[in-house]
Amino acid sequence: MKTKPCLTLDDCKIIAAAGEAHARANHWAVTIAIVDDGGHLLWLQRMDGAGISTVRVSEGKARTAAWGRKPTKAYEEMVNQEGRVSATMMPGMLHMEGAVPIMVEGQCVGAVGASGVKSAEDAQIAEAGIKALLG
């Protein structure tokens, strides 16, 4: 039987704290979602001032990055630049930049999604969290 790494609550705390610090440093009010490799929510935090819709959007972005094993920017580009509009019909997927998978030893262990500012800035928050965990 194969074994694989998985995210712990302590890992989520590290990711969330670093993501929040990056957001605060830029005066951004966002929601940060962390999911496991199956896209199931492990952590959610909505900063003061973040819009209500950012809760569902951050979770959807994170789930998409985990399921697809790639940053959600790739899905946004698939639709906007490649014109693959039919991709938007993929159940449960959110085709917006702002989430990044967490890759450990070549395996996806989860993903981080953020919502509340421009999509590229949301992605920066996710990347800051992952960098704090993995270096």
XYZ file of N, CA and C in Angstrom:
405
model
N 0.847 -1.182 0.000
C 0.000 0.000 0.000
C 0.892 1.245 0.000
N 0.507 2.222 -0.784
C 1.260 3.461 -0.851
C 0.885 4.371 0.315
N 1.812 5.206 0.693
C 1.533 6.228 1.696
C 1.746 7.589 1.039
N 1.121 8.603 1.596
C 1.280 9.939 1.037
C 1.228 10.963 2.162
N 1.874 12.092 1.951
C 1.798 13.156 2.951
C 0.402 13.776 2.944
N 0.027 14.364 4.063
C -1.265 15.069 4.128
C -1.121 16.293 5.017
N -2.003 17.239 4.809
C -2.000 18.471 5.593
C -2.528 18.213 7.000
N -1.932 18.904 7.960
C -2.394 18.847 9.343
C -3.007 20.199 9.706
N -3.642 20.252 10.840
C -4.190 21.520 11.328
C -3.069 22.533 11.531
N -1.937 22.081 12.058
C -0.805 22.988 12.235
C -0.312 23.533 10.899
N -0.303 22.699 9.855
C 0.066 23.164 8.518
C -0.885 24.266 8.058
N -2.170 24.046 8.265
C -3.182 25.035 7.862
C -2.974 26.353 8.596
N -2.620 26.277 9.871
C -2.382 27.501 10.648
C -1.205 28.284 10.096
N -0.151 27.585 9.696
C 1.022 28.243 9.115
C 0.652 28.912 7.793
N -0.030 28.184 6.943
C -0.444 28.712 5.635
C -1.336 29.931 5.809
N -2.333 29.799 6.663
C -3.297 30.885 6.865
C -2.634 32.130 7.457
N -1.746 31.939 8.412
C -1.076 33.091 9.041
C -0.220 33.841 8.024
N 0.496 33.104 7.187
C 1.337 33.759 6.184
C 0.497 34.436 5.106
N -0.574 33.791 4.703
C -1.469 34.407 3.731
C -2.099 35.671 4.276
N -2.538 35.596 5.517
C -3.126 36.773 6.158
C -2.102 37.893 6.289
N -0.877 37.562 6.675
C 0.167 38.577 6.820
C 0.425 39.280 5.486
N 0.460 38.509 4.409
C 0.663 39.099 3.079
C -0.513 40.028 2.727
N -1.709 39.583 3.014
C -2.891 40.405 2.729
C -2.875 41.690 3.560
N -2.584 41.559 4.845
C -2.557 42.741 5.715
C -1.485 43.737 5.281
N -0.317 43.224 4.880
C 0.779 44.092 4.447
C 0.375 44.934 3.239
N -0.574 44.406 2.460
C -1.045 45.117 1.274
C -2.401 45.791 1.475
N -2.905 45.744 2.710
C -4.200 46.352 3.054
C -5.341 45.731 2.261
N -5.301 44.402 2.132
C -6.323 43.659 1.413
C -7.207 42.901 2.401
N -8.506 42.989 2.241
C -9.455 42.221 3.051
C -9.923 41.037 2.201
N -9.537 39.844 2.602
C -9.819 38.656 1.797
C -10.310 37.500 2.665
N -10.788 36.482 1.983
C -11.075 35.203 2.621
C -10.067 34.205 2.083
N -9.532 33.378 2.978
C -8.557 32.355 2.619
C -9.162 30.992 2.930
N -9.131 30.104 1.938
C -9.636 28.739 2.111
C -8.500 27.753 1.849
N -8.434 26.731 2.685
C -7.456 25.659 2.508
C -8.238 24.354 2.452
N -7.956 23.558 1.416
C -8.652 22.287 1.232
C -7.642 21.149 1.178
N -8.134 19.923 1.391
C -7.278 18.747 1.246
C -7.207 18.348 -0.222
N -6.569 17.215 -0.511
C -6.374 16.811 -1.900
C -7.674 16.443 -2.613
N -8.741 16.212 -1.876
C -10.039 15.930 -2.482
C -10.911 17.162 -2.593
N -10.365 18.315 -2.200
C -11.109 19.562 -2.282
C -12.017 19.830 -1.092
N -11.844 19.067 -0.018
C -12.681 19.229 1.175
C -12.079 20.292 2.087
N -12.915 21.164 2.566
C -12.472 22.303 3.364
C -11.808 21.868 4.669
N -10.605 22.388 4.901
C -9.887 22.175 6.153
C -9.837 23.447 6.985
N -9.797 24.601 6.308
C -9.629 25.875 7.010
C -10.281 26.971 6.187
N -10.959 27.884 6.863
C -11.542 29.036 6.197
C -11.450 30.215 7.139
N -10.952 31.333 6.637
C -10.961 32.548 7.443
C -11.293 33.743 6.571
N -12.253 34.480 7.060
C -12.704 35.689 6.367
C -12.244 36.881 7.185
N -11.370 37.670 6.603
C -10.843 38.843 7.290
C -11.926 39.913 7.398
N -11.809 40.746 8.400
C -12.739 41.852 8.557
C -12.755 42.681 7.279
N -13.938 42.964 6.798
C -14.089 43.773 5.602
C -14.164 42.981 4.304
N -13.880 41.684 4.352
C -13.972 40.862 3.135
C -15.444 40.645 2.801
N -15.764 40.699 1.544
C -17.146 40.537 1.113
C -17.693 39.145 1.392
N -18.997 39.065 1.510
C -19.659 37.795 1.802
C -19.388 36.771 0.706
N -19.400 37.203 -0.539
C -19.203 36.262 -1.651
C -17.816 35.642 -1.658
N -16.857 36.270 -0.986
C -15.483 35.757 -1.004
C -15.365 34.403 -0.316
N -16.314 34.080 0.542
C -16.284 32.783 1.227
C -16.423 31.653 0.219
N -17.486 31.684 -0.563
C -17.729 30.620 -1.545
C -16.697 30.641 -2.671
N -16.287 31.840 -3.071
C -15.343 31.940 -4.180
C -13.978 31.383 -3.778
N -13.488 31.726 -2.598
C -12.173 31.216 -2.169
C -12.192 29.695 -2.043
N -13.270 29.156 -1.512
C -13.385 27.706 -1.393
C -13.461 27.044 -2.774
N -14.214 27.643 -3.681
C -14.316 27.095 -5.031
C -12.991 27.129 -5.773
N -12.252 28.207 -5.605
C -10.935 28.294 -6.233
C -10.009 27.217 -5.674
N -9.989 27.075 -4.347
C -9.115 26.079 -3.719
C -9.477 24.667 -4.180
N -10.761 24.359 -4.213
C -11.217 23.035 -4.648
C -10.776 22.759 -6.083
N -10.897 23.754 -6.945
C -10.507 23.594 -8.345
C -9.014 23.326 -8.470
N -8.193 24.048 -7.709
C -6.746 23.833 -7.766
C -6.375 22.446 -7.255
N -7.071 21.978 -6.229
C -6.788 20.638 -5.695
C -7.220 19.565 -6.688
N -8.414 19.680 -7.215
C -8.917 18.681 -8.165
C -8.077 18.644 -9.432
N -7.693 19.810 -9.927
C -6.955 19.886 -11.181
C -5.457 19.740 -11.029
N -4.980 19.837 -9.788
C -3.541 19.714 -9.508
C -2.715 20.775 -10.220
N -3.340 21.955 -10.425
C -2.622 23.069 -11.041
C -3.272 24.382 -10.600
N -2.519 25.492 -10.706
C -3.092 26.789 -10.336
C -4.337 27.091 -11.163
N -5.294 27.752 -10.541
C -6.535 28.055 -11.246
C -6.345 29.070 -12.366
N -5.222 29.753 -12.373
C -4.923 30.654 -13.490
C -4.984 29.887 -14.807
N -4.553 28.631 -14.806
C -4.577 27.806 -16.026
C -5.999 27.616 -16.540
N -6.954 27.482 -15.627
C -8.346 27.302 -16.046
C -8.929 28.608 -16.585
N -8.576 29.715 -15.952
C -9.050 31.009 -16.451
C -8.511 31.259 -17.851
N -7.230 30.949 -18.059
C -6.634 31.129 -19.378
C -7.255 30.185 -20.402
N -7.606 28.980 -19.972
C -8.242 28.010 -20.865
C -9.522 28.593 -21.460
N -10.263 29.302 -20.636
C -11.525 29.881 -21.094
C -11.287 31.203 -21.829
N -10.555 32.120 -21.195
C -10.418 33.468 -21.745
C -9.474 33.577 -22.931
N -8.383 32.834 -22.920
C -7.395 32.962 -23.988
C -7.535 31.881 -25.059
N -7.901 30.670 -24.628
C -8.029 29.582 -25.588
C -9.456 29.435 -26.106
N -10.392 30.120 -25.472
C -11.771 30.083 -25.926
C -12.514 28.785 -25.641
N -12.027 28.003 -24.712
C -12.669 26.724 -24.389
C -13.812 26.954 -23.393
N -14.827 27.614 -23.856
C -15.975 27.966 -23.016
C -16.649 26.727 -22.445
N -16.603 25.624 -23.153
C -17.226 24.394 -22.652
C -16.590 23.926 -21.349
N -15.364 24.362 -21.068
C -14.698 23.988 -19.816
C -15.451 24.521 -18.599
N -16.219 25.580 -18.777
C -16.972 26.142 -17.651
C -18.090 25.219 -17.187
N -18.359 24.189 -17.949
C -19.408 23.229 -17.587
C -18.879 22.111 -16.686
N -17.593 22.137 -16.349
C -17.010 21.118 -15.482
C -17.620 21.276 -14.084
N -18.330 20.275 -13.586
C -19.040 20.402 -12.309
C -18.119 20.746 -11.140
N -18.514 21.760 -10.391
C -17.797 22.123 -9.180
C -16.516 22.906 -9.369
N -16.152 23.198 -10.602
C -14.894 23.897 -10.879
C -15.156 25.389 -11.031
N -14.215 26.199 -10.560
C -14.312 27.651 -10.663
C -13.113 28.140 -11.466
N -13.366 28.690 -12.612
C -12.319 29.047 -13.567
C -11.830 30.475 -13.366
N -11.269 30.735 -12.183
C -10.761 32.059 -11.848
C -9.405 31.925 -11.176
N -8.467 32.758 -11.574
C -7.159 32.772 -10.917
C -7.348 33.112 -9.442
N -6.485 32.558 -8.607
C -6.532 32.893 -7.183
C -6.312 31.714 -6.263
N -5.985 30.546 -6.829
C -5.703 29.378 -5.994
C -4.535 28.602 -6.569
N -3.816 27.946 -5.660
C -2.617 27.203 -6.032
C -2.621 25.877 -5.283
N -2.280 24.768 -5.978
C -2.200 23.488 -5.275
C -0.959 23.429 -4.387
N -1.020 22.613 -3.367
C 0.122 22.382 -2.481
C 0.721 21.042 -2.889
N 1.914 21.101 -3.466
C 2.566 19.900 -3.974
C 3.707 19.494 -3.049
N 3.684 18.232 -2.623
C 4.723 17.681 -1.756
C 5.173 16.359 -2.356
N 6.460 16.255 -2.619
C 7.015 15.028 -3.180
C 6.269 14.604 -4.456
N 5.917 15.590 -5.263
C 5.232 15.310 -6.514
C 3.756 14.981 -6.400
N 3.219 15.064 -5.196
C 1.803 14.766 -4.983
C 1.069 15.998 -4.469
N -0.161 16.150 -4.914
C -1.002 17.232 -4.409
C -1.567 16.813 -3.059
N -1.327 17.637 -2.047
C -1.871 17.346 -0.711
C -3.020 18.283 -0.362
N -3.290 19.237 -1.246
C -4.362 20.191 -1.012
C -4.145 21.433 -1.839
N -4.830 22.504 -1.457
C -4.698 23.753 -2.190
C -5.127 24.918 -1.307
N -4.675 26.094 -1.691
C -5.045 27.335 -1.005
C -5.705 28.244 -2.018
N -6.846 28.794 -1.645
C -7.541 29.748 -2.490
C -7.822 31.019 -1.711
N -7.803 32.135 -2.392
C -8.118 33.413 -1.758
C -9.067 34.181 -2.660
N -9.848 35.052 -2.047
C -10.772 35.888 -2.801
C -10.991 37.187 -2.050
N -11.061 38.273 -2.808
C -11.346 39.561 -2.191
C -10.678 40.724 -2.889
N -9.620 40.429 -3.642
C -8.938 41.468 -4.405
C -8.818 40.980 -5.850
N -7.969 41.584 -6.641
C -7.780 41.119 -8.014
C -7.293 39.675 -7.982
N -7.672 38.910 -8.983
C -7.343 37.480 -8.999
C -5.859 37.204 -8.871
N -5.021 37.998 -9.538
C -3.572 37.794 -9.440
C -3.087 38.056 -8.016
N -3.713 39.000 -7.334
C -3.356 39.290 -5.939
C -3.836 38.180 -5.019
N -5.013 37.614 -5.309
C -5.484 36.453 -4.555
C -4.462 35.322 -4.660
N -3.934 35.112 -5.861
C -2.935 34.061 -6.075
C -1.664 34.336 -5.271
N -1.276 35.596 -5.158
C -0.105 35.953 -4.356
C -0.289 35.540 -2.896
N -1.496 35.721 -2.393
C -1.801 35.350 -1.008
C -1.661 33.843 -0.829
N -2.221 33.088 -1.771
C -2.116 31.627 -1.718
C -0.654 31.193 -1.777
N 0.099 31.789 -2.669
C 1.513 31.440 -2.821
C 2.308 31.780 -1.563
N 1.993 32.904 -0.921
C 2.699 33.283 0.314
C 2.459 32.255 1.405
N 1.236 31.764 1.495
C 0.922 30.736 2.497
C 1.670 29.452 2.248
N 1.691 29.019 1.002
C 2.376 27.778 0.656
C 3.881 27.914 0.865
N 4.430 29.059 0.508
C 5.868 29.288 0.695
C 6.239 29.206 2.180
N 5.379 29.718 3.041
C 5.664 29.659 4.487
C 5.712 28.219 4.979
N 4.905 27.367 4.379
C 4.882 25.964 4.801
C 6.036 25.168 4.209
N 6.260 25.346 2.914
C 7.230 24.494 2.212
C 8.590 25.133 1.981
N 8.660 26.457 2.185
C 9.933 27.144 1.977
C 10.209 27.562 0.584
